[in-house]
GROMACS .gro file of N, CA, C and O in nm:
model
  288
    1MET      N    1  -1.029   1.894   2.545
    1MET     CA    2  -1.039   1.753   2.515
    1MET      C    3  -0.929   1.709   2.419
    1MET      O    4  -0.857   1.617   2.448
    2TYR      N    5  -0.922   1.775   2.304
    2TYR     CA    6  -0.818   1.740   2.207
    2TYR      C    7  -0.692   1.818   2.240
    2TYR      O    8  -0.695   1.937   2.266
    3THR      N    9  -0.582   1.750   2.233
    3THR     CA   10  -0.456   1.818   2.255
    3THR      C   11  -0.406   1.876   2.124
    3THR      O   12  -0.456   1.844   2.016
    4LYS      N   13  -0.308   1.964   2.136
    4LYS     CA   14  -0.250   2.024   2.015
    4LYS      C   15  -0.187   1.917   1.927
    4LYS      O   16  -0.196   1.923   1.805
    5ARG      N   17  -0.126   1.818   1.990
    5ARG     CA   18  -0.059   1.712   1.914
    5ARG      C   19  -0.160   1.634   1.830
    5ARG      O   20  -0.135   1.604   1.714
    6THR      N   21  -0.274   1.602   1.885
    6THR     CA   22  -0.377   1.527   1.813
    6THR      C   23  -0.429   1.608   1.695
    6THR      O   24  -0.447   1.554   1.585
    7ILE      N   25  -0.449   1.736   1.716
    7ILE     CA   26  -0.499   1.821   1.608
    7ILE      C   27  -0.395   1.833   1.497
    7ILE      O   28  -0.428   1.825   1.378
    8VAL      N   29  -0.268   1.848   1.533
    8VAL     CA   30  -0.162   1.858   1.433
    8VAL      C   31  -0.151   1.728   1.353
    8VAL      O   32  -0.138   1.730   1.230
    9ILE      N   33  -0.160   1.615   1.420
    9ILE     CA   34  -0.154   1.485   1.350
    9ILE      C   35  -0.273   1.471   1.257
    9ILE      O   36  -0.258   1.426   1.142
   10LEU      N   37  -0.392   1.509   1.300
   10LEU     CA   38  -0.511   1.500   1.217
   10LEU      C   39  -0.499   1.588   1.093
   10LEU      O   40  -0.530   1.544   0.982
   11VAL      N   41  -0.450   1.710   1.110
   11VAL     CA   42  -0.433   1.800   0.997
   11VAL      C   43  -0.328   1.745   0.901
   11VAL      O   44  -0.346   1.748   0.778
   12ALA      N   45  -0.219   1.691   0.954
   12ALA     CA   46  -0.113   1.635   0.868
   12ALA      C   47  -0.166   1.517   0.788
   12ALA      O   48  -0.136   1.503   0.668
   13VAL      N   49  -0.246   1.431   0.850
   13VAL     CA   50  -0.302   1.316   0.779
   13VAL      C   51  -0.396   1.363   0.669
   13VAL      O   52  -0.395   1.310   0.558
   14LEU      N   53  -0.479   1.462   0.697
   14LEU     CA   54  -0.572   1.512   0.597
   14LEU      C   55  -0.500   1.578   0.480
   14LEU      O   56  -0.547   1.573   0.366
   15ILE      N   57  -0.385   1.639   0.505
   15ILE     CA   58  -0.308   1.702   0.397
   15ILE      C   59  -0.240   1.595   0.312
   15ILE      O   60  -0.234   1.606   0.190
   16VAL      N   61  -0.189   1.490   0.376
   16VAL     CA   62  -0.113   1.387   0.306
   16VAL      C   63  -0.204   1.296   0.223
   16VAL      O   64  -0.167   1.252   0.114
   17VAL      N   65  -0.323   1.265   0.272
   17VAL     CA   66  -0.413   1.172   0.203
   17VAL      C   67  -0.462   1.234   0.073
   17VAL      O   68  -0.518   1.343   0.074
   18PRO      N   69  -0.440   1.168  -0.039
   18PRO     CA   70  -0.487   1.224  -0.166
   18PRO      C   71  -0.639   1.212  -0.180
   18PRO      O   72  -0.698   1.112  -0.144
   19PHE      N   73  -0.700   1.318  -0.230
   19PHE     CA   74  -0.845   1.317  -0.247
   19PHE      C   75  -0.886   1.256  -0.380
   19PHE      O   76  -0.996   1.205  -0.394
   20ASP      N   77  -0.800   1.259  -0.481
   20ASP     CA   78  -0.830   1.203  -0.611
   20ASP      C   79  -0.757   1.071  -0.630
   20ASP      O   80  -0.682   1.050  -0.724
   21ALA      N   81  -0.778   0.978  -0.539
   21ALA     CA   82  -0.706   0.852  -0.540
   21ALA      C   83  -0.746   0.762  -0.656
   21ALA      O   84  -0.669   0.680  -0.701
   22ASP      N   85  -0.867   0.778  -0.708
   22ASP     CA   86  -0.913   0.692  -0.816
   22ASP      C   87  -0.909   0.763  -0.951
   22ASP      O   88  -0.990   0.736  -1.038
   23ALA      N   89  -0.813   0.850  -0.971
   23ALA     CA   90  -0.807   0.931  -1.092
   23ALA      C   91  -0.780   0.848  -1.217
   23ALA      O   92  -0.832   0.879  -1.323
   24GLN      N   93  -0.701   0.744  -1.208
   24GLN     CA   94  -0.663   0.667  -1.326
   24GLN      C   95  -0.751   0.544  -1.348
   24GLN      O   96  -0.732   0.473  -1.446
   25CYS      N   97  -0.843   0.517  -1.262
   25CYS     CA   98  -0.924   0.396  -1.276
   25CYS      C   99  -1.003   0.393  -1.406
   25CYS      O  100  -1.012   0.290  -1.470
   26ALA      N  101  -1.058   0.506  -1.447
   26ALA     CA  102  -1.136   0.509  -1.570
   26ALA      C  103  -1.048   0.483  -1.691
   26ALA      O  104  -1.089   0.412  -1.785
   27MET      N  105  -0.927   0.534  -1.691
   27MET     CA  106  -0.835   0.513  -1.803
   27MET      C  107  -0.794   0.366  -1.812
   27MET      O  108  -0.798   0.306  -1.919
   28CYS      N  109  -0.755   0.308  -1.700
   28CYS     CA  110  -0.715   0.167  -1.700
   28CYS      C  111  -0.831   0.078  -1.741
   28CYS      O  112  -0.814  -0.016  -1.818
   29ARG      N  113  -0.947   0.108  -1.688
   29ARG     CA  114  -1.065   0.026  -1.720
   29ARG      C  115  -1.098   0.032  -1.868
   29ARG      O  116  -1.128  -0.071  -1.931
   30ALA      N  117  -1.090   0.151  -1.927
   30ALA     CA  118  -1.121   0.165  -2.069
   30ALA      C  119  -1.021   0.086  -2.155
   30ALA      O  120  -1.060   0.019  -2.250
   31VAL      N  121  -0.895   0.093  -2.120
   31VAL     CA  122  -0.793   0.021  -2.197
   31VAL      C  123  -0.812  -0.130  -2.182
   31VAL      O  124  -0.805  -0.205  -2.280
   32LEU      N  125  -0.838  -0.175  -2.062
   32LEU     CA  126  -0.851  -0.319  -2.038
   32LEU      C  127  -0.979  -0.376  -2.098
   32LEU      O  128  -0.980  -0.490  -2.143
   33GLU      N  129  -1.086  -0.298  -2.102
   33GLU     CA  130  -1.211  -0.346  -2.162
   33GLU      C  131  -1.205  -0.345  -2.314
   33GLU      O  132  -1.276  -0.422  -2.378
   34SER      N  133  -1.123  -0.258  -2.372
   34SER     CA  134  -1.118  -0.249  -2.518
   34SER      C  135  -1.038  -0.364  -2.580
   34SER      O  136  -1.053  -0.393  -2.697
   35GLU      N  137  -0.953  -0.428  -2.501
   35GLU     CA  138  -0.872  -0.538  -2.554
   35GLU      C  139  -0.950  -0.669  -2.544
   35GLU      O  140  -1.009  -0.701  -2.442
   36SER      N  141  -0.950  -0.745  -2.652
   36SER     CA  142  -1.029  -0.869  -2.654
   36SER      C  143  -0.955  -0.990  -2.600
   36SER      O  144  -1.016  -1.084  -2.550
   37SER      N  145  -0.821  -0.990  -2.610
   37SER     CA  146  -0.747  -1.110  -2.568
   37SER      C  147  -0.731  -1.120  -2.417
   37SER      O  148  -0.715  -1.230  -2.365
   38GLY      N  149  -0.731  -1.010  -2.346
   38GLY     CA  150  -0.719  -1.013  -2.201
   38GLY      C  151  -0.577  -1.021  -2.150
   38GLY      O  152  -0.555  -1.038  -2.031
   39LYS      N  153  -0.478  -1.011  -2.239
   39LYS     CA  154  -0.337  -1.019  -2.196
   39LYS      C  155  -0.298  -0.898  -2.112
   39LYS      O  156  -0.225  -0.911  -2.015
   40ALA      N  157  -0.346  -0.779  -2.150
   40ALA     CA  158  -0.312  -0.659  -2.073
   40ALA      C  159  -0.373  -0.664  -1.934
   40ALA      O  160  -0.310  -0.625  -1.836
   41ALA      N  161  -0.497  -0.714  -1.924
   41ALA     CA  162  -0.562  -0.726  -1.794
   41ALA      C  163  -0.486  -0.823  -1.704
   41ALA      O  164  -0.469  -0.798  -1.584
   42GLU      N  165  -0.439  -0.931  -1.762
   42GLU     CA  166  -0.361  -1.028  -1.685
   42GLU      C  167  -0.230  -0.965  -1.636
   42GLU      O  168  -0.189  -0.985  -1.521
   43GLY      N  169  -0.167  -0.888  -1.721
   43GLY     CA  170  -0.043  -0.820  -1.683
   43GLY      C  171  -0.066  -0.717  -1.573
   43GLY      O  172   0.014  -0.708  -1.479
   44ILE      N  173  -0.174  -0.641  -1.584
   44ILE     CA  174  -0.206  -0.542  -1.481
   44ILE      C  175  -0.233  -0.613  -1.347
   44ILE      O  176  -0.185  -0.569  -1.243
   45ASN      N  177  -0.308  -0.722  -1.350
   45ASN     CA  178  -0.338  -0.795  -1.227
   45ASN      C  179  -0.211  -0.853  -1.165
   45ASN      O  180  -0.193  -0.849  -1.043
   46ASN      N  181  -0.121  -0.906  -1.246
   46ASN     CA  182   0.005  -0.959  -1.193
   46ASN      C  183   0.089  -0.847  -1.133
   46ASN      O  184   0.151  -0.865  -1.027
   47GLY      N  185   0.092  -0.733  -1.197
   47GLY     CA  186   0.167  -0.619  -1.143
   47GLY      C  187   0.113  -0.573  -1.010
   47GLY      O  188   0.188  -0.541  -0.918
   48ILE      N  189  -0.019  -0.571  -0.996
   48ILE     CA  190  -0.080  -0.532  -0.869
   48ILE      C  191  -0.042  -0.631  -0.759
   48ILE      O  192  -0.010  -0.591  -0.646
   49VAL      N  193  -0.044  -0.759  -0.791
   49VAL     CA  194  -0.009  -0.860  -0.691
   49VAL      C  195   0.136  -0.844  -0.649
   49VAL      O  196   0.169  -0.851  -0.529
   50TYR      N  197   0.227  -0.822  -0.742
   50TYR     CA  198   0.369  -0.803  -0.708
   50TYR      C  199   0.387  -0.679  -0.622
   50TYR      O  200   0.460  -0.680  -0.523
   51LEU      N  201   0.324  -0.569  -0.660
   51LEU     CA  202   0.337  -0.445  -0.582
   51LEU      C  203   0.278  -0.461  -0.443
   51LEU      O  204   0.326  -0.399  -0.347
   52MET      N  205   0.176  -0.542  -0.429
   52MET     CA  206   0.114  -0.564  -0.299
   52MET      C  207   0.197  -0.658  -0.213
   52MET      O  208   0.208  -0.639  -0.091
   53ALA      N  209   0.257  -0.759  -0.271
   53ALA     CA  210   0.325  -0.863  -0.195
   53ALA      C  211   0.463  -0.823  -0.146
   53ALA      O  212   0.505  -0.864  -0.037
   54ILE      N  213   0.537  -0.745  -0.221
   54ILE     CA  214   0.676  -0.714  -0.187
   54ILE      C  215   0.689  -0.644  -0.051
   54ILE      O  216   0.774  -0.683   0.029
   55PRO      N  217   0.609  -0.543  -0.018
   55PRO     CA  218   0.623  -0.483   0.115
   55PRO      C  219   0.596  -0.582   0.229
   55PRO      O  220   0.664  -0.579   0.332
   56TYR      N  221   0.500  -0.672   0.209
   56TYR     CA  222   0.472  -0.772   0.313
   56TYR      C  223   0.590  -0.866   0.330
   56TYR      O  224   0.624  -0.903   0.443
   57VAL      N  225   0.653  -0.907   0.223
   57VAL     CA  226   0.770  -0.995   0.231
   57VAL      C  227   0.885  -0.924   0.301
   57VAL      O  228   0.953  -0.983   0.387
   58LEU      N  229   0.908  -0.798   0.268
   58LEU     CA  230   1.016  -0.722   0.332
   58LEU      C  231   0.992  -0.705   0.482
   58LEU      O  232   1.083  -0.722   0.562
   59VAL      N  233   0.871  -0.671   0.520
   59VAL     CA  234   0.839  -0.654   0.662
   59VAL      C  235   0.850  -0.788   0.735
   59VAL      O  236   0.902  -0.794   0.847
   60ALA      N  237   0.803  -0.895   0.674
   60ALA     CA  238   0.814  -1.027   0.737
   60ALA      C  239   0.961  -1.065   0.757
   60ALA      O  240   0.998  -1.118   0.862
   61GLY      N  241   1.045  -1.037   0.658
   61GLY     CA  242   1.188  -1.064   0.672
   61GLY      C  243   1.251  -0.982   0.783
   61GLY      O  244   1.333  -1.032   0.862
   62LEU      N  245   1.212  -0.857   0.794
   62LEU     CA  246   1.263  -0.770   0.900
   62LEU      C  247   1.224  -0.824   1.037
   62LEU      O  248   1.307  -0.834   1.127
   63PHE      N  249   1.098  -0.862   1.053
   63PHE     CA  250   1.054  -0.917   1.180
   63PHE      C  251   1.122  -1.050   1.210
   63PHE      O  252   1.151  -1.081   1.326
   64TYR      N  253   1.151  -1.129   1.108
   64TYR     CA  254   1.221  -1.256   1.129
   64TYR      C  255   1.361  -1.232   1.185
   64TYR      O  256   1.403  -1.296   1.281
   65PHE      N  257   1.434  -1.135   1.124
   65PHE     CA  258   1.568  -1.105   1.172
   65PHE      C  259   1.566  -1.045   1.311
   65PHE      O  260   1.653  -1.075   1.395
   66ILE      N  261   1.468  -0.962   1.342
   66ILE     CA  262   1.456  -0.906   1.476
   66ILE      C  263   1.428  -1.018   1.576
   66ILE      O  264   1.486  -1.022   1.685
   67TYR      N  265   1.340  -1.108   1.539
   67TYR     CA  266   1.307  -1.221   1.626
   67TYR      C  267   1.430  -1.306   1.653
   67TYR      O  268   1.456  -1.346   1.767
   68LYS      N  269   1.509  -1.334   1.549
   68LYS     CA  270   1.631  -1.414   1.565
   68LYS      C  271   1.731  -1.343   1.655
   68LYS      O  272   1.798  -1.407   1.736
   69LYS      N  273   1.745  -1.210   1.641
   69LYS     CA  274   1.837  -1.134   1.724
   69LYS      C  275   1.793  -1.134   1.869
   69LYS      O  276   1.875  -1.142   1.961
   70MET      N  277   1.663  -1.125   1.893
   70MET     CA  278   1.611  -1.121   2.029
   70MET      C  279   1.625  -1.257   2.097
   70MET      O  280   1.643  -1.264   2.219
   71ARG      N  281   1.615  -1.365   2.021
   71ARG     CA  282   1.627  -1.499   2.078
   71ARG      C  283   1.772  -1.539   2.106
   71ARG      O  284   1.798  -1.624   2.188
   72ALA      N  285   1.866  -1.479   2.035
   72ALA     CA  286   2.007  -1.517   2.050
   72ALA      C  287   2.071  -1.458   2.174
   72ALA      O  288   2.030  -1.372   2.237
   0.00000   0.00000   0.00000
């Protein structure tokens, strides 16, 4: 049923995926909760938004240029 290729891909994905993905959450949470002004929390949230948005903007730009090349 399963081919060798499927099994190899599954094993590779399981090796690459980190199991301790939430290792720093407790540290960040403790630092952000201990501060009363909330400036650090605002900075962390802005950083997350920037890190999340930039790949989407780059991919959208790439698809835009591909679309323009295909239409020309």
